[in-house]
Short mmCIF file of C-alpha atoms in Angstrom, two decimals:
data_model
loop_
_atom_site.label_atom_id
_atom_site.label_comp_id
_atom_site.label_asym_id
_atom_site.label_seq_id
_atom_site.Cartn_x
_atom_site.Cartn_y
_atom_site.Cartn_z
CA MET A 1 88.44 119.22 150.58
CA SER A 2 90.75 119.27 147.41
CA SER A 3 90.88 116.55 144.86
CA SER A 4 93.62 115.82 142.62
CA VAL A 5 93.78 113.93 139.11
CA ALA A 6 96.46 111.46 138.72
CA PRO A 7 98.73 112.36 135.96
CA PRO A 8 98.38 110.34 132.70
CA ALA A 9 100.51 107.14 132.54
CA GLN A 10 103.83 107.56 130.50
CA PRO A 11 103.77 105.56 127.41
CA THR A 12 105.77 102.47 127.45
CA ALA A 13 108.85 102.55 125.03
CA LEU A 14 108.33 100.08 122.30
CA TYR A 15 111.77 98.62 122.71
CA GLY A 16 112.66 97.37 125.91
CA GLY A 17 109.25 98.14 127.59
CA THR A 18 107.66 96.25 130.25
CA SER A 19 103.93 96.73 129.52
CA GLY A 20 103.11 93.10 130.89
CA ARG A 21 101.20 92.28 127.74
CA ARG A 22 101.73 91.81 124.12
CA VAL A 23 102.79 94.62 121.88
CA THR A 24 99.73 95.71 119.65
CA VAL A 25 99.31 97.50 116.45
CA ARG A 26 98.01 100.60 118.77
CA ASP A 27 101.57 100.48 120.32
CA ILE A 28 103.14 100.34 116.98
CA ALA A 29 101.19 103.44 115.80
CA ALA A 30 102.10 105.26 119.01
CA ALA A 31 105.76 104.88 118.79
CA LYS A 32 105.31 106.61 115.17
CA GLU A 33 103.60 109.42 116.67
CA ARG A 34 106.57 109.67 119.36
CA HIS A 35 109.21 109.56 116.62
CA GLU A 36 110.35 106.43 118.35
CA LYS A 37 112.69 104.28 116.47
CA TRP A 38 112.28 100.50 117.20
CA PRO A 39 113.97 97.22 116.29
CA MET A 40 112.47 93.94 114.71
CA LEU A 41 114.06 90.38 114.19
CA THR A 42 113.10 87.34 112.53
CA ALA A 43 112.63 84.18 114.89
CA TYR A 44 111.72 80.54 113.83
CA ASP A 45 111.71 78.67 117.28
CA ALA A 46 110.84 78.96 120.71
CA LEU A 47 114.41 79.30 122.19
CA THR A 48 115.53 82.35 119.92
CA ALA A 49 112.11 83.80 120.54
CA ARG A 50 112.49 83.80 124.20
CA ILE A 51 116.01 85.32 123.92
CA PHE A 52 114.91 88.09 121.65
CA ASP A 53 111.67 88.63 123.60
CA GLU A 54 113.49 88.96 126.95
CA ALA A 55 116.02 91.38 125.21
CA GLY A 56 113.14 93.73 124.76
CA ILE A 57 112.73 93.24 120.92
CA PRO A 58 108.86 94.28 120.52
CA VAL A 59 108.20 92.66 117.16
CA LEU A 60 109.23 89.07 115.91
CA LEU A 61 108.70 88.31 112.19
CA VAL A 62 108.49 84.50 111.35
CA GLY A 63 109.71 85.25 107.99
CA ASP A 64 109.45 83.32 104.74
CA SER A 65 113.35 83.41 104.93
CA ALA A 66 112.92 80.27 106.85
CA ALA A 67 112.92 78.73 103.57
CA MET A 68 116.64 79.36 103.37
CA VAL A 69 117.86 79.59 107.01
CA VAL A 70 115.83 76.65 108.24
CA TYR A 71 114.95 74.49 105.30
CA GLY A 72 117.96 75.24 102.98
CA TYR A 73 116.46 76.17 99.99
CA ASP A 74 118.12 78.99 97.81
CA SER A 75 115.08 81.35 97.68
CA THR A 76 111.85 81.96 99.59
CA ILE A 77 109.66 80.71 96.80
CA PRO A 78 109.44 76.87 97.92
CA VAL A 79 108.39 77.46 101.58
CA THR A 80 104.68 76.75 102.27
CA VAL A 81 101.97 77.62 104.67
CA ASP A 82 102.36 74.26 106.28
CA ASP A 83 106.03 74.80 106.74
CA LEU A 84 105.72 78.05 108.48
CA ILE A 85 102.67 77.22 110.63
CA PRO A 86 104.74 75.17 113.34
CA LEU A 87 107.37 77.58 113.20
CA THR A 88 105.24 80.41 113.84
CA ALA A 89 103.37 78.58 116.80
CA ALA A 90 106.93 77.85 118.47
CA VAL A 91 107.75 81.44 118.23
CA VAL A 92 104.38 82.55 119.82
CA ARG A 93 104.82 79.91 122.79
CA GLY A 94 108.39 81.23 123.38
CA SER A 95 107.59 84.86 123.64
CA LYS A 96 105.54 86.77 126.15
CA ARG A 97 105.57 90.28 125.06
CA ALA A 98 106.51 90.54 121.42
CA MET A 99 104.13 90.88 118.53
CA VAL A 100 104.45 87.90 116.43
CA VAL A 101 104.04 88.55 112.58
CA ALA A 102 103.75 85.68 110.15
CA ASP A 103 104.88 85.90 106.62
CA LEU A 104 102.34 84.76 104.00
CA PRO A 105 104.48 82.71 101.59
CA PHE A 106 104.55 82.78 97.83
CA GLY A 107 101.38 81.10 96.49
CA SER A 108 99.09 81.73 99.60
CA TYR A 109 97.57 84.98 98.76
CA GLN A 110 98.41 85.95 94.97
CA THR A 111 95.56 84.21 93.45
CA GLY A 112 92.70 85.97 95.20
CA VAL A 113 90.93 87.03 98.19
CA PRO A 114 89.57 83.80 99.47
CA GLU A 115 92.91 82.11 99.38
CA ALA A 116 94.66 84.94 101.28
CA LEU A 117 91.81 85.02 103.88
CA ALA A 118 92.13 81.30 104.29
CA ALA A 119 96.13 81.47 104.78
CA ALA A 120 95.90 84.36 107.07
CA THR A 121 93.18 82.71 109.02
CA ARG A 122 95.28 79.78 109.67
CA PHE A 123 98.04 81.74 110.92
CA LEU A 124 96.07 83.38 113.48
CA LYS A 125 93.88 80.45 114.56
CA GLU A 126 96.46 77.74 114.42
CA THR A 127 99.66 79.42 115.64
CA GLY A 128 98.48 82.54 117.78
CA ALA A 129 100.10 84.92 115.49
CA HIS A 130 98.99 88.46 116.04
CA ALA A 131 99.41 89.75 112.49
CA VAL A 132 100.66 88.85 108.84
CA LYS A 133 102.85 90.18 106.16
CA LEU A 134 102.71 90.15 102.55
CA GLU A 135 104.50 91.43 99.56
CA GLY A 136 103.12 93.97 96.94
CA GLY A 137 101.56 96.99 96.50
CA ARG A 138 98.23 98.02 94.55
CA ARG A 139 98.04 94.54 92.97
CA ILE A 140 97.18 92.86 96.39
CA LEU A 141 95.01 95.57 97.66
CA PRO A 142 91.94 93.65 97.53
CA GLN A 143 93.41 90.96 99.73
CA VAL A 144 94.88 93.51 102.28
CA GLU A 145 91.33 95.20 102.52
CA ALA A 146 89.65 91.61 102.96
CA MET A 147 91.87 90.76 105.70
CA VAL A 148 91.77 93.97 107.49
CA ALA A 149 87.83 93.99 107.36
CA ALA A 150 88.19 90.39 108.89
CA GLY A 151 90.10 91.85 111.72
CA ILE A 152 93.50 90.43 110.53
CA PRO A 153 96.29 93.14 111.11
CA VAL A 154 98.31 93.43 107.94
CA MET A 155 102.13 94.40 107.64
CA GLY A 156 103.02 95.56 103.82
CA HIS A 157 106.37 94.82 102.13
CA LEU A 158 107.51 96.97 99.20
CA GLY A 159 110.76 97.57 97.26
CA LEU A 160 112.65 94.32 96.99
CA THR A 161 110.00 91.72 97.48
CA PRO A 162 112.02 88.37 97.56
CA GLN A 163 108.92 86.19 96.35
CA SER A 164 109.26 88.12 92.97
CA VAL A 165 112.82 87.83 92.49
CA ASN A 166 112.44 85.70 89.29
CA ALA A 167 110.51 88.70 88.06
CA PHE A 168 113.16 91.38 89.16
CA GLY A 169 115.83 89.40 87.51
CA GLY A 170 117.75 88.78 90.81
CA TYR A 171 118.04 90.53 94.05
CA ARG A 172 118.73 94.27 93.05
CA VAL A 173 117.79 97.57 94.48
CA GLN A 174 114.28 98.79 93.65
CA GLY A 175 112.57 102.24 93.51
CA ARG A 176 115.22 104.30 91.66
CA GLY A 177 113.98 106.98 89.21
CA GLN A 178 110.43 106.63 88.16
CA ASP A 179 109.99 103.57 90.02
CA GLY A 180 110.21 105.42 93.05
CA ASP A 181 107.07 107.45 92.44
CA GLU A 182 105.36 103.99 91.66
CA LEU A 183 106.69 102.68 95.20
CA MET A 184 105.51 105.77 96.95
CA THR A 185 101.86 105.40 95.33
CA ASP A 186 101.89 101.59 96.45
CA ALA A 187 102.91 102.73 99.98
CA LYS A 188 99.96 105.19 100.39
CA ALA A 189 97.61 102.65 98.79
CA LEU A 190 98.56 100.07 101.49
CA GLN A 191 98.17 102.51 104.01
CA ALA A 192 94.54 103.55 102.82
CA ALA A 193 93.61 99.80 102.45
CA GLY A 194 94.38 99.46 106.42
CA ALA A 195 97.91 98.23 106.61
CA PHE A 196 99.42 98.98 109.90
CA SER A 197 103.08 99.11 108.77
CA VAL A 198 105.06 98.62 105.75
CA VAL A 199 108.55 97.08 105.18
CA LEU A 200 110.75 98.74 102.70
CA GLU A 201 113.46 96.71 101.39
CA CYS A 202 116.38 97.47 99.43
CA VAL A 203 115.34 101.02 98.43
CA PRO A 204 117.30 104.06 97.93
CA GLU A 205 117.93 105.98 101.37
CA ASP A 206 116.21 109.18 100.19
CA LEU A 207 112.97 107.35 98.75
CA ALA A 208 112.92 105.44 102.11
CA ALA A 209 112.95 108.73 103.84
CA ARG A 210 110.27 110.24 101.76
CA VAL A 211 107.97 107.50 102.11
CA THR A 212 108.41 107.46 105.94
CA SER A 213 107.57 111.08 106.28
CA SER A 214 104.69 110.76 103.82
CA LEU A 215 102.94 108.04 105.86
CA SER A 216 100.96 108.12 109.11
CA ILE A 217 102.01 104.25 109.48
CA PRO A 218 105.44 103.21 110.40
CA THR A 219 108.10 102.03 107.97
CA ILE A 220 110.28 99.28 108.64
CA GLY A 221 113.55 99.37 106.78
CA ILE A 222 115.91 96.43 105.67
CA GLY A 223 118.34 98.03 103.31
CA GLY A 224 116.56 101.40 103.27
CA GLY A 225 118.86 103.68 105.21
CA ASN A 226 118.45 104.98 108.93
CA GLN A 227 115.49 107.19 108.25
CA THR A 228 112.71 104.82 108.49
CA ASP A 229 110.69 104.17 111.68
CA ALA A 230 112.15 100.66 112.50
CA GLN A 231 114.58 98.36 111.10
CA VAL A 232 114.54 94.53 110.65
CA LEU A 233 117.14 91.95 109.99
CA VAL A 234 116.98 87.94 109.62
CA TRP A 235 118.59 86.95 113.03
CA GLN A 236 121.23 84.75 111.57
CA ASP A 237 122.32 87.52 109.44
CA MET A 238 122.70 89.85 112.44
CA ALA A 239 124.07 87.18 114.64
CA GLY A 240 126.96 86.41 112.16
CA LEU A 241 125.78 82.92 111.54
CA THR A 242 125.13 83.54 107.69
CA PRO A 243 128.35 83.43 105.55
CA HIS A 244 127.40 85.47 102.78
CA THR A 245 124.88 88.62 103.32
CA ALA A 246 123.77 91.80 101.47
CA LYS A 247 125.53 95.12 101.87
CA PHE A 248 122.90 96.41 104.40
CA VAL A 249 123.70 93.71 106.83
CA LYS A 250 125.92 94.62 109.97
CA LYS A 251 127.12 91.42 111.88
CA PHE A 252 126.52 92.29 115.51
CA ALA A 253 128.33 89.04 116.56
CA ASP A 254 130.32 86.21 115.24
CA MET A 255 128.18 83.31 116.08
CA ASN A 256 129.62 81.23 113.14
CA THR A 257 132.92 81.17 114.75
CA LEU A 258 131.69 80.73 118.37
CA LEU A 259 129.56 77.79 117.34
CA GLY A 260 132.38 76.17 115.47
CA GLU A 261 134.68 76.50 118.26
CA ALA A 262 132.20 75.04 120.53
CA ALA A 263 131.55 72.06 118.38
CA ARG A 264 135.38 71.44 117.86
CA THR A 265 135.99 71.67 121.52
CA TYR A 266 133.24 69.31 122.43
CA ALA A 267 134.47 66.71 119.61
CA ASP A 268 138.00 66.94 120.96
CA GLU A 269 136.95 66.32 124.66
CA VAL A 270 134.84 63.44 123.42
CA VAL A 271 137.54 61.86 121.45
CA SER A 272 140.12 62.36 124.23
CA GLY A 273 137.96 61.14 126.81
CA VAL A 274 137.68 64.24 128.82
CA TYR A 275 134.15 64.53 128.51
CA PRO A 276 131.86 63.40 130.04
CA ALA A 277 133.74 64.21 133.42
CA PRO A 278 132.85 62.93 136.89
CA GLU A 279 130.63 65.99 137.41
CA HIS A 280 128.72 65.21 134.45
CA THR A 281 128.07 61.60 135.46
CA TYR A 282 125.45 60.08 137.58
CA ARG A 283 126.31 57.66 140.25
#
């Protein structure tokens, strides 16, 4: 009597996969090994989280960009942990498969390990987030190491780190010349500290490519060219809601025009008495 061994299950694609469970850091690592590119988007509420989740986006970032696109500030600096907690919880509730990553806002981790652990712990306990993201390289390694040791997955962020915009003197490309060597050192240090991935924002394409090939963890580009392992955009930028965007943004829809037309059509029908029609009225 012969016996046969079932072939190993094929890995589920990170983008558009149907694993029936949440994407994990192991899935992210496996995609890197397969040289599989994948998309990440921001989300700040349950409705858009559901739409992106059902579209197969494997990672959703509740970014501190909420400071601008949700709360109306002109930078990410004013937003707080208390501001982001309810947004992150909503994204977790609105999604089923995507890994939800919460940004640690400015001031919540820079001062030291206890503060960083406290902020990250709040996001995991109070919102159900699956990982946190923080900006910086070697200067925040103790925080990264402590969070990883505590079982908190950490996504790094190098290059243009918006929380340091005042120190940079504005939103400018980072990592040119000798600064590129420093960024490479920071990226390797974050990997050694246990980060499971690293965002590379507004850096020269060749530098992003070199960092990507030098790391065993995935890189996520935003203004870093197409040689990174993944890409991320603020969803309002991607969908054409934001009036002014950076060079690296491609608008994949024109939601600004679409929503404006819908609002004007609705208003016209209200003013003219066309809406609500009989089919929209209870009897």
